[in-house]
XYZ file of C-alpha atoms in Angstrom:
597
model
C 82.164 84.126 95.768
C 82.429 85.212 92.459
C 78.755 83.578 91.583
C 77.239 85.645 94.786
C 77.954 88.939 92.562
C 76.969 87.718 89.250
C 73.082 87.449 89.781
C 70.917 85.291 88.124
C 71.805 85.117 84.233
C 69.242 87.246 82.225
C 69.446 90.113 84.588
C 73.125 89.910 84.112
C 73.273 89.835 80.598
C 70.604 92.966 80.635
C 73.020 94.975 83.106
C 75.750 94.513 80.802
C 74.052 95.466 77.582
C 72.652 98.579 79.291
C 76.122 99.495 80.899
C 77.883 98.966 77.168
C 75.270 101.251 75.717
C 75.109 104.035 78.392
C 79.409 103.691 77.847
C 79.119 103.802 73.846
C 76.354 106.892 74.033
C 78.695 108.704 76.553
C 81.880 107.982 74.215
C 79.864 109.099 71.116
C 78.347 112.288 72.910
C 81.734 113.507 74.977
C 84.709 112.240 72.873
C 86.183 115.187 71.445
C 86.202 115.256 67.616
C 88.902 114.085 65.687
C 90.119 115.347 62.211
C 92.235 113.478 59.881
C 94.030 114.077 56.431
C 93.210 111.319 54.599
C 93.473 110.655 50.284
C 90.805 111.339 48.223
C 88.500 114.065 47.852
C 84.845 113.593 48.898
C 81.593 116.292 49.516
C 81.074 116.848 53.011
C 78.396 114.443 54.724
C 75.221 116.437 54.714
C 74.993 115.912 58.606
C 76.225 117.720 60.822
C 78.654 115.860 64.035
C 77.993 119.116 66.074
C 74.253 119.927 67.450
C 73.463 123.528 68.406
C 72.954 124.743 72.412
C 69.379 124.763 72.911
C 68.414 126.911 69.600
C 66.756 126.118 66.527
C 69.779 126.022 64.226
C 70.617 123.778 61.607
C 73.952 123.214 60.636
C 74.785 122.764 56.722
C 77.926 121.642 56.138
C 80.137 122.964 53.220
C 79.858 121.116 50.120
C 83.510 119.975 49.936
C 85.316 118.731 53.032
C 88.676 120.068 53.181
C 89.626 117.533 55.673
C 89.705 114.908 53.284
C 91.817 116.721 50.794
C 95.015 115.346 49.584
C 98.227 117.137 51.505
C 101.130 116.816 48.914
C 103.558 118.297 50.674
C 102.712 116.875 54.346
C 104.424 118.273 57.426
C 107.316 115.894 58.586
C 107.215 115.426 62.374
C 104.264 117.297 63.015
C 104.366 120.031 65.539
C 102.288 119.672 68.855
C 100.989 122.496 71.165
C 103.331 123.398 73.770
C 102.371 121.105 77.131
C 102.416 121.377 80.351
C 100.611 123.651 83.059
C 99.999 127.642 81.614
C 102.209 129.640 83.589
C 100.856 132.375 85.628
C 101.894 135.590 83.912
C 102.074 139.007 85.464
C 98.661 140.722 85.936
C 97.945 143.198 82.683
C 95.054 145.113 83.775
C 95.324 147.591 86.275
C 94.008 146.641 89.920
C 91.954 149.298 91.371
C 92.787 149.803 95.115
C 90.379 150.377 98.091
C 92.201 152.717 99.501
C 89.932 155.758 99.415
C 86.467 153.628 99.678
C 85.378 154.838 103.283
C 85.692 158.374 102.103
C 81.875 159.386 101.172
C 83.200 162.279 98.770
C 85.168 159.291 96.937
C 81.905 157.203 96.515
C 79.933 159.850 94.987
C 82.438 160.788 93.094
C 82.923 157.031 91.724
C 79.079 156.790 91.220
C 79.280 160.099 89.257
C 82.031 158.600 86.990
C 79.730 155.360 86.661
C 76.995 157.154 85.447
C 78.976 159.062 82.999
C 80.338 155.755 81.860
C 77.368 154.130 81.530
C 75.837 157.064 79.415
C 78.737 156.996 76.909
C 78.495 153.127 76.409
C 75.032 153.519 75.802
C 75.324 156.231 73.366
C 78.360 153.856 71.207
C 75.878 151.065 71.616
C 73.063 152.877 69.440
C 75.484 154.058 67.063
C 76.287 150.422 66.647
C 72.808 149.404 66.332
C 72.057 151.983 64.178
C 74.318 150.745 61.665
C 73.583 146.787 62.190
C 70.239 147.289 61.519
C 71.075 149.276 58.394
C 73.036 146.220 57.345
C 70.161 143.744 58.217
C 67.544 146.095 56.114
C 69.995 146.913 52.926
C 72.709 144.512 52.973
C 72.026 141.240 54.953
C 73.960 138.072 53.796
C 76.279 140.578 52.008
C 80.057 141.377 53.001
C 79.829 145.420 53.275
C 76.920 148.016 53.610
C 77.303 150.928 51.378
C 76.180 153.804 54.115
C 75.278 155.845 51.367
C 72.877 154.140 48.613
C 71.767 151.452 51.146
C 73.118 149.016 48.919
C 75.519 145.818 49.790
C 79.269 145.394 48.252
C 81.436 142.064 47.778
C 85.026 142.386 49.348
C 86.168 139.195 50.981
C 84.729 136.373 48.929
C 80.959 137.052 49.334
C 80.632 135.107 52.852
C 78.672 137.817 54.736
C 81.942 139.052 56.044
C 80.061 141.975 57.788
C 77.786 139.259 59.691
C 80.868 136.982 60.666
C 82.781 139.987 61.830
C 80.097 141.398 64.030
C 79.140 138.110 65.792
C 80.960 138.682 69.571
C 80.211 142.367 69.559
C 76.494 141.169 69.387
C 76.868 139.205 72.287
C 78.963 141.863 73.988
C 76.591 144.464 73.885
C 73.635 142.273 75.065
C 71.950 141.871 71.758
C 71.413 138.021 71.714
C 68.365 137.829 69.409
C 70.739 139.642 66.808
C 73.625 137.053 67.615
C 71.121 134.116 66.986
C 69.591 135.607 64.173
C 73.040 135.903 62.635
C 74.393 132.340 63.559
C 71.642 130.751 61.978
C 72.925 132.498 58.941
C 76.758 131.513 59.529
C 75.391 127.791 60.146
C 74.649 127.847 56.238
C 77.745 129.412 54.459
C 79.452 127.327 52.206
C 82.815 127.773 52.312
C 83.733 126.064 49.160
C 81.941 128.247 46.885
C 83.437 131.933 46.795
C 83.106 135.190 44.576
C 86.473 135.787 42.547
C 89.176 133.449 41.792
C 91.584 133.455 44.853
C 90.742 134.109 48.907
C 92.796 136.023 50.469
C 94.209 134.190 53.365
C 94.911 137.065 56.030
C 91.528 138.932 55.512
C 89.815 135.537 55.740
C 91.358 134.340 58.797
C 91.216 137.821 60.994
C 87.963 138.532 59.927
C 86.044 135.025 59.586
C 87.843 132.611 61.260
C 88.693 135.048 63.904
C 85.050 135.765 64.504
C 83.942 132.448 64.486
C 86.096 131.675 67.044
C 85.303 134.456 69.388
C 81.567 133.847 68.996
C 82.433 130.397 69.784
C 84.146 130.866 72.896
C 81.468 133.624 73.972
C 78.400 131.653 73.390
C 79.863 127.422 73.402
C 77.364 127.620 70.108
C 78.945 124.588 68.955
C 77.597 125.249 64.919
C 80.300 127.813 65.481
C 82.807 125.660 65.673
C 81.626 123.508 63.334
C 81.994 126.304 60.590
C 85.328 127.196 62.218
C 87.040 123.619 61.411
C 85.394 123.757 57.914
C 86.939 126.857 57.405
C 90.414 126.202 59.160
C 90.647 122.900 56.767
C 90.113 125.267 54.030
C 92.765 127.623 54.554
C 95.004 124.710 55.948
C 95.502 124.277 52.340
C 97.345 127.812 51.789
C 100.266 125.687 53.783
C 100.462 122.882 51.473
C 103.901 124.255 49.332
C 106.865 122.643 49.290
C 108.397 124.635 52.045
C 105.299 124.809 54.326
C 105.310 128.763 53.964
C 101.808 130.183 52.917
C 100.612 131.515 49.922
C 98.341 135.039 50.614
C 96.119 133.890 47.705
C 94.787 130.887 48.194
C 93.507 128.999 44.882
C 91.142 126.058 45.616
C 91.706 124.722 41.754
C 95.697 124.836 42.554
C 95.419 123.718 45.938
C 93.097 120.370 44.456
C 96.272 119.952 41.704
C 99.137 120.338 44.216
C 100.402 123.444 42.602
C 100.094 125.680 45.356
C 103.707 127.521 46.106
C 104.445 130.192 48.735
C 104.973 133.801 47.367
C 107.830 135.505 46.115
C 106.471 138.525 47.542
C 104.077 138.578 50.883
C 103.754 140.988 53.378
C 105.136 140.137 57.086
C 101.556 140.926 58.131
C 99.804 138.934 55.954
C 101.983 135.777 57.027
C 102.730 136.427 60.587
C 98.861 137.071 61.635
C 97.442 133.739 61.119
C 99.115 132.166 64.062
C 96.434 133.534 67.186
C 93.664 131.531 64.879
C 95.056 128.827 64.103
C 96.524 128.323 67.653
C 93.333 128.619 69.310
C 91.386 126.346 66.981
C 93.704 123.628 67.805
C 93.384 124.371 71.462
C 89.933 124.153 71.111
C 89.617 121.013 69.105
C 92.676 118.979 69.749
C 93.889 118.873 66.380
C 97.583 120.436 66.106
C 97.618 120.667 62.619
C 96.313 124.092 62.584
C 99.111 125.076 65.250
C 101.670 122.999 63.221
C 101.046 125.547 60.207
C 101.551 128.748 61.557
C 104.443 127.445 64.317
C 106.496 126.778 61.089
C 106.265 130.186 59.797
C 106.891 131.777 63.170
C 110.130 129.527 63.110
C 111.043 130.854 59.685
C 110.448 134.611 61.530
C 112.590 133.753 64.668
C 115.450 132.435 62.397
C 115.654 135.386 60.358
C 114.908 138.357 63.110
C 118.332 139.151 63.327
C 119.441 138.972 60.011
C 117.504 141.388 58.257
C 119.014 144.814 57.449
C 117.412 146.065 60.521
C 118.118 143.225 63.262
C 114.851 142.707 65.252
C 112.705 143.838 62.733
C 111.654 142.325 59.417
C 110.925 143.810 56.086
C 107.340 144.658 55.048
C 107.920 142.153 52.153
C 109.163 138.787 52.122
C 110.235 135.889 49.822
C 108.524 132.669 50.891
C 109.047 130.833 47.779
C 112.767 131.225 48.547
C 112.830 131.706 52.337
C 114.809 135.521 52.109
C 114.538 138.837 53.932
C 116.327 140.779 51.595
C 113.786 143.954 51.635
C 114.860 147.051 53.017
C 111.403 148.612 53.857
C 110.683 148.405 57.666
C 107.779 150.049 59.745
C 105.077 148.869 62.326
C 102.458 150.439 59.679
C 101.030 148.878 56.456
C 101.771 145.272 55.612
C 103.845 144.712 58.787
C 101.515 145.961 61.918
C 99.806 142.788 63.231
C 102.942 140.860 62.672
C 104.638 142.291 65.452
C 101.146 142.526 67.220
C 100.883 139.411 67.469
C 104.132 138.387 69.144
C 102.989 139.521 72.918
C 99.699 137.811 72.406
C 100.695 134.564 71.306
C 102.883 134.626 74.370
C 99.817 135.495 76.363
C 97.485 132.865 74.334
C 99.948 129.700 75.202
C 100.222 130.604 78.405
C 103.982 131.561 78.487
C 104.990 128.339 77.661
C 106.887 129.208 74.189
C 109.952 131.540 75.337
C 110.319 132.299 71.733
C 107.799 134.483 71.512
C 108.960 136.674 74.632
C 112.716 136.742 73.097
C 111.111 137.908 69.820
C 108.813 140.440 71.567
C 111.890 141.948 73.288
C 114.259 141.968 70.166
C 111.299 143.182 68.102
C 110.097 145.953 70.244
C 113.514 147.110 71.538
C 114.307 147.786 67.768
C 111.364 149.458 66.719
C 112.171 151.662 69.514
C 115.405 152.467 68.453
C 114.762 152.645 64.395
C 110.717 153.474 63.915
C 109.340 155.606 67.065
C 110.240 159.524 66.941
C 109.083 162.325 68.538
C 107.559 165.328 66.551
C 108.219 168.614 67.026
C 104.838 170.177 68.483
C 103.876 173.404 69.928
C 104.420 173.091 73.866
C 106.638 170.330 73.315
C 104.490 167.617 74.121
C 105.969 164.461 75.469
C 104.758 161.823 72.786
C 106.095 159.559 70.305
C 104.766 158.115 67.153
C 105.331 155.792 64.916
C 107.240 155.706 61.441
C 109.259 154.076 58.419
C 112.664 153.297 57.384
C 114.126 152.524 54.076
C 117.452 151.425 54.444
C 117.897 150.992 50.644
C 116.979 154.881 50.166
C 118.621 157.592 51.700
C 116.864 158.929 54.791
C 115.150 162.475 55.225
C 115.749 163.109 58.752
C 113.839 166.270 58.797
C 110.330 164.533 58.613
C 108.590 161.699 59.558
C 105.343 159.883 58.126
C 103.206 158.543 60.427
C 99.974 156.051 59.479
C 96.381 155.743 61.617
C 97.298 151.941 61.012
C 100.454 152.538 63.524
C 98.328 154.139 66.157
C 98.248 150.102 67.414
C 101.536 150.205 68.769
C 100.742 151.962 72.090
C 98.148 148.618 72.958
C 101.344 146.518 71.528
C 103.877 148.082 74.148
C 101.609 148.575 76.988
C 100.603 144.807 76.991
C 104.170 143.378 75.993
C 104.898 145.552 79.079
C 102.641 144.266 81.651
C 103.118 140.416 80.357
C 107.092 141.062 80.750
C 107.423 143.234 83.138
C 108.887 146.015 80.926
C 107.387 149.222 82.578
C 110.229 151.108 79.681
C 107.278 149.711 77.284
C 104.503 150.778 79.196
C 105.845 154.769 79.375
C 106.312 154.017 75.944
C 103.270 153.110 75.149
C 101.496 155.935 77.448
C 103.863 158.368 74.902
C 103.034 156.660 71.484
C 99.056 156.859 72.632
C 99.405 160.190 73.800
C 100.660 161.062 70.258
C 97.679 159.636 68.398
C 95.587 161.488 71.283
C 97.221 164.531 70.187
C 96.618 164.064 66.873
C 93.014 163.739 66.590
C 92.590 166.743 69.183
C 94.990 168.900 66.831
C 92.390 168.730 63.789
C 89.266 170.974 63.665
C 87.386 167.732 63.499
C 88.627 165.767 66.228
C 89.789 162.983 64.003
C 93.078 162.504 62.541
C 94.017 161.465 59.010
C 94.746 158.363 57.194
C 98.503 159.406 57.118
C 100.553 162.465 57.624
C 104.107 164.221 57.704
C 105.195 165.558 60.892
C 108.801 167.203 61.838
C 110.912 164.637 63.612
C 112.699 165.863 66.502
C 116.486 164.877 66.867
C 115.907 162.813 69.992
C 112.917 161.757 71.373
C 113.890 161.997 74.757
C 114.977 165.551 74.756
C 113.565 168.913 74.768
C 112.359 169.935 71.404
C 111.268 173.478 71.121
C 108.784 174.143 68.588
C 110.079 176.415 65.692
C 108.043 177.768 62.834
C 110.699 178.753 60.841
C 111.893 175.017 60.300
C 108.350 173.989 58.985
C 108.389 176.585 56.830
C 112.052 175.622 55.172
C 111.020 171.981 55.502
C 107.523 172.635 52.923
C 108.964 175.637 50.720
C 108.293 179.136 51.262
C 105.297 179.098 48.992
C 103.626 176.455 50.108
C 101.452 177.240 53.449
C 99.715 174.876 55.526
C 95.875 175.834 54.410
C 93.521 173.451 57.446
C 96.772 171.949 58.526
C 97.296 172.694 62.593
C 100.508 173.254 63.708
C 102.836 170.640 64.098
C 102.001 168.937 60.509
C 104.056 169.479 57.468
C 101.247 167.962 55.336
C 98.332 165.239 55.277
C 99.310 162.902 52.564
C 95.706 160.975 53.079
C 93.146 163.035 54.356
C 90.600 160.273 54.827
C 89.287 158.912 58.020
C 87.994 154.917 57.202
C 86.125 154.618 60.797
C 89.626 152.849 61.733
C 89.970 151.434 65.270
C 93.623 151.545 66.102
C 93.949 154.759 68.290
C 91.017 153.423 70.063
C 92.591 150.583 70.730
C 95.410 151.763 72.302
C 93.271 154.099 74.132
C 91.309 151.030 75.503
C 94.722 149.262 76.596
C 95.909 151.941 78.670
C 92.668 152.644 80.684
C 92.126 148.883 81.266
C 96.294 148.819 81.929
C 96.413 152.189 84.200
C 92.727 152.963 85.459
C 93.490 156.485 84.424
C 90.224 158.207 83.898
C 92.592 160.565 81.102
C 92.051 157.630 78.819
C 88.249 157.605 79.171
C 87.986 161.187 78.599
C 90.002 161.091 75.046
C 87.862 158.748 73.761
C 85.054 160.298 74.334
C 86.446 163.442 72.783
C 87.401 161.389 69.558
C 84.369 159.392 69.504
C 82.018 162.355 69.241
C 84.673 163.744 66.638
C 83.851 160.528 64.739
C 80.096 160.873 65.077
C 79.861 164.167 63.946
C 81.639 163.781 61.024
C 80.856 160.230 59.414
C 77.395 159.656 60.512
C 74.773 159.558 57.830
C 70.876 158.586 57.479
C 71.847 154.910 57.278
C 74.714 154.108 59.300
C 78.570 155.997 59.274
C 80.815 156.125 56.717
C 84.321 157.085 55.410
C 85.010 161.129 55.262
C 87.448 161.977 52.503
C 89.165 165.199 54.231
C 89.246 165.490 58.228
C 91.255 168.625 57.797
C 87.810 170.623 57.508
C 84.485 169.835 58.796
C 81.743 168.425 56.925
C 83.756 167.353 54.249
C 82.625 164.461 51.467
C 81.585 160.813 52.373
C 82.402 158.060 50.570
C 80.041 155.364 50.026
C 82.184 152.792 52.294
C 81.504 151.322 55.627
C 84.257 148.715 56.821
C 83.337 145.547 58.524
C 85.832 146.579 61.193
C 83.661 149.696 62.167
C 81.342 147.370 64.185
C 83.940 144.368 64.606
C 86.775 146.636 66.284
C 85.758 150.437 66.399
C 82.519 150.304 68.177
C 83.565 147.619 70.310
C 86.835 149.176 71.817
C 84.909 152.603 72.292
C 82.211 150.337 73.912
C 84.875 148.266 76.287
C 86.346 151.769 77.417
C 83.147 152.841 78.923
C 82.496 149.347 80.106
C 83.073 147.845 83.768
C 87.093 146.840 83.550
C 85.826 143.246 84.211
C 83.943 142.475 81.008
C 86.660 141.175 78.580
C 89.552 141.091 81.090
C 92.942 141.272 79.398
C 94.050 138.890 81.823
C 91.394 136.610 80.516
C 91.180 136.929 76.812
C 93.255 137.567 73.925
C 91.797 140.199 71.010
C 93.142 139.315 67.862
C 94.108 142.083 65.104
C 90.251 142.297 64.058
C 89.578 142.549 67.616
C 88.172 139.356 68.245
C 88.181 137.977 71.722
C 89.567 134.404 72.421
C 90.057 133.082 75.837
C 93.628 132.441 77.229
C 94.254 129.044 78.832
C 93.846 129.038 82.260
C-alpha cells in the first residue's frame, strides 16, 4: 500500500524538495523575529530583516546593534508578559442610543451638529497642515521648528523629534503622502549617534518610541517596527544597573563599560512612564525583555506605594540608587503626572490581566482625591475642582493652592479609570476637574489659562463656598491689586501658554466618555483663543502672557503641538468611532497604541 502512494522516484524527490523549499520560505517569511542579548558588540548588519509594505522605503539600520550589547546586570528569572485571554473590560466610550432617531427634528439637529463638527475639525486640520508645512520648509529633519525665525532647533538628541512625534497625527488626519515622506526619513535615523553626551530616556521613549509604535499600529509599515526595535534595544541599556532600576540620562559610553547606575534623584514621571511603550513593543515583537524592564520598575512602585509620607501617592523625587522614597513633595503636576496617568492605561493595555494596576490606580486616585484635589473659591461658586500640591515637610498654607496647566490631564485620568473600574465617583470627579480647567480658560480675556497660577482654596471641596473678595485682598496684601487677573485668581506664577495639550486632552476624554456636547463647545472656545493668540506667519508659537491679548511671542513650538494638542482638538470633532478609547490606549504624548483583543 505504501508503494502505491510514493509514485515514481524522480517525481517523489522533486515533490519532496519543493515541499521543503516552500516550508523554508514560509518559515523565514512569517516566523516572528527573535532578539537575543549576547556577548560582543558588532555593528548592525547593513541588510534589514524587515521589508516595507509596498513602498519604496529603504531601511538603514543604526550603526550599532544594541541587541547584541553585553548586559552586565542581566535580570534574574525574566518576567513574561501576562498570559491568558484579555478580559472583557467595561466600555469606556459613551454609547449613543437610537431612542430619538425617529423624530425628524432630532435628525435635523444631529445633521446640523455633524456639519458644525466637520467644519471645526477641518479648521484644526488646516492649522496642523500650516505648522507641518512650515516644519518641512524650514526645519526638516531637525527636532523642532522656531516659528518666528523659521529656523530649526535641537532639543531631543537630534533625531528629528517633530517628524517622529507627528507621524500618527499625519495618518489620523489623512495626510498619507506626508506620512510616507516622513517614514522614508525615519528609516534612515541612526539611534547610535546623537547630539549631546547623554539621552533623556523619558522624552525619547514617549516621543520617539511611542511615535514609532503608534505609527506602526496604524499603518503596519514594517520599517517603523524595525526602527522601534533598534531604539528599544538602545533604551534597554538604561535598565542595565545593579538593581535593574533605570537611569534618566543614558550614556552610551557608560553602557558599554557597564557603569550605568540608577539615579539618586529621579522623578516619578521619568521612571514610571516608560511602561506603555516598552510593553507594547513586547506585545508586537513577542520579546518579553522590554516588558520585563519596566515591570520591575512597576513592582518597585507597587511595593512602596503605601510606605511613603503620603500613603497611596509617590513623591515626585525618588532615589533609585538606594531604592528609597523619602521625599515629602507630592503632586499630580510636573515630575509626577504621567506616572499616575499610566496606571489605568496599563490596566487596559494588558487587557485587565494584571490586577496590581487596578489596585495601584484605586489607591493613588483615592489618595489624590483626599490630599491633592481642591475646590477653588470662584464667583458664582462653580462646582469645579483643581489639582494642587502637598509638601509634608513644610508648613502648609491652607488659604491658597497652586495649580499647573500640566495637572489638567487629571480629568482624563479619572474618567478613564472610572469607566474601566466601574467607579462612577471617579467619572464625577473627572467632570469637575475638567470643568475647572475649562473655567480657567474661559476666565482670561485671551481664553487661555496660564502655565501656573495660585487660587484661594475652599475648606471643603464638596460644600458651598461663597465668593468673598475680602479674603482675596487679605491673602494678597492690601496694596498688591490684581491687574489683568480675573476674579478667583490670587496671582499667575507663570503667565505663558506653551501650546500645551493637557486641558484639551481631558475635554477629549470627557466628550468620548459622556457624549455631552458641552465638551465640544468648550473645546471650540479654547481653540479660538489659542489660534488668535499663538498664530504666527509660519505656524504657532508660545505666548508670554495670557492675562492680556496680543502679548509677545517666544520663538518656540514644542513638538507636542503637532503630536498632542492639535490631535486632541481634531479628535474632539471627529466621529467617535475614530481612535475609540475601547480599542486604543494613548501614551502621554498622545500616541495611540492598540489594545489587545
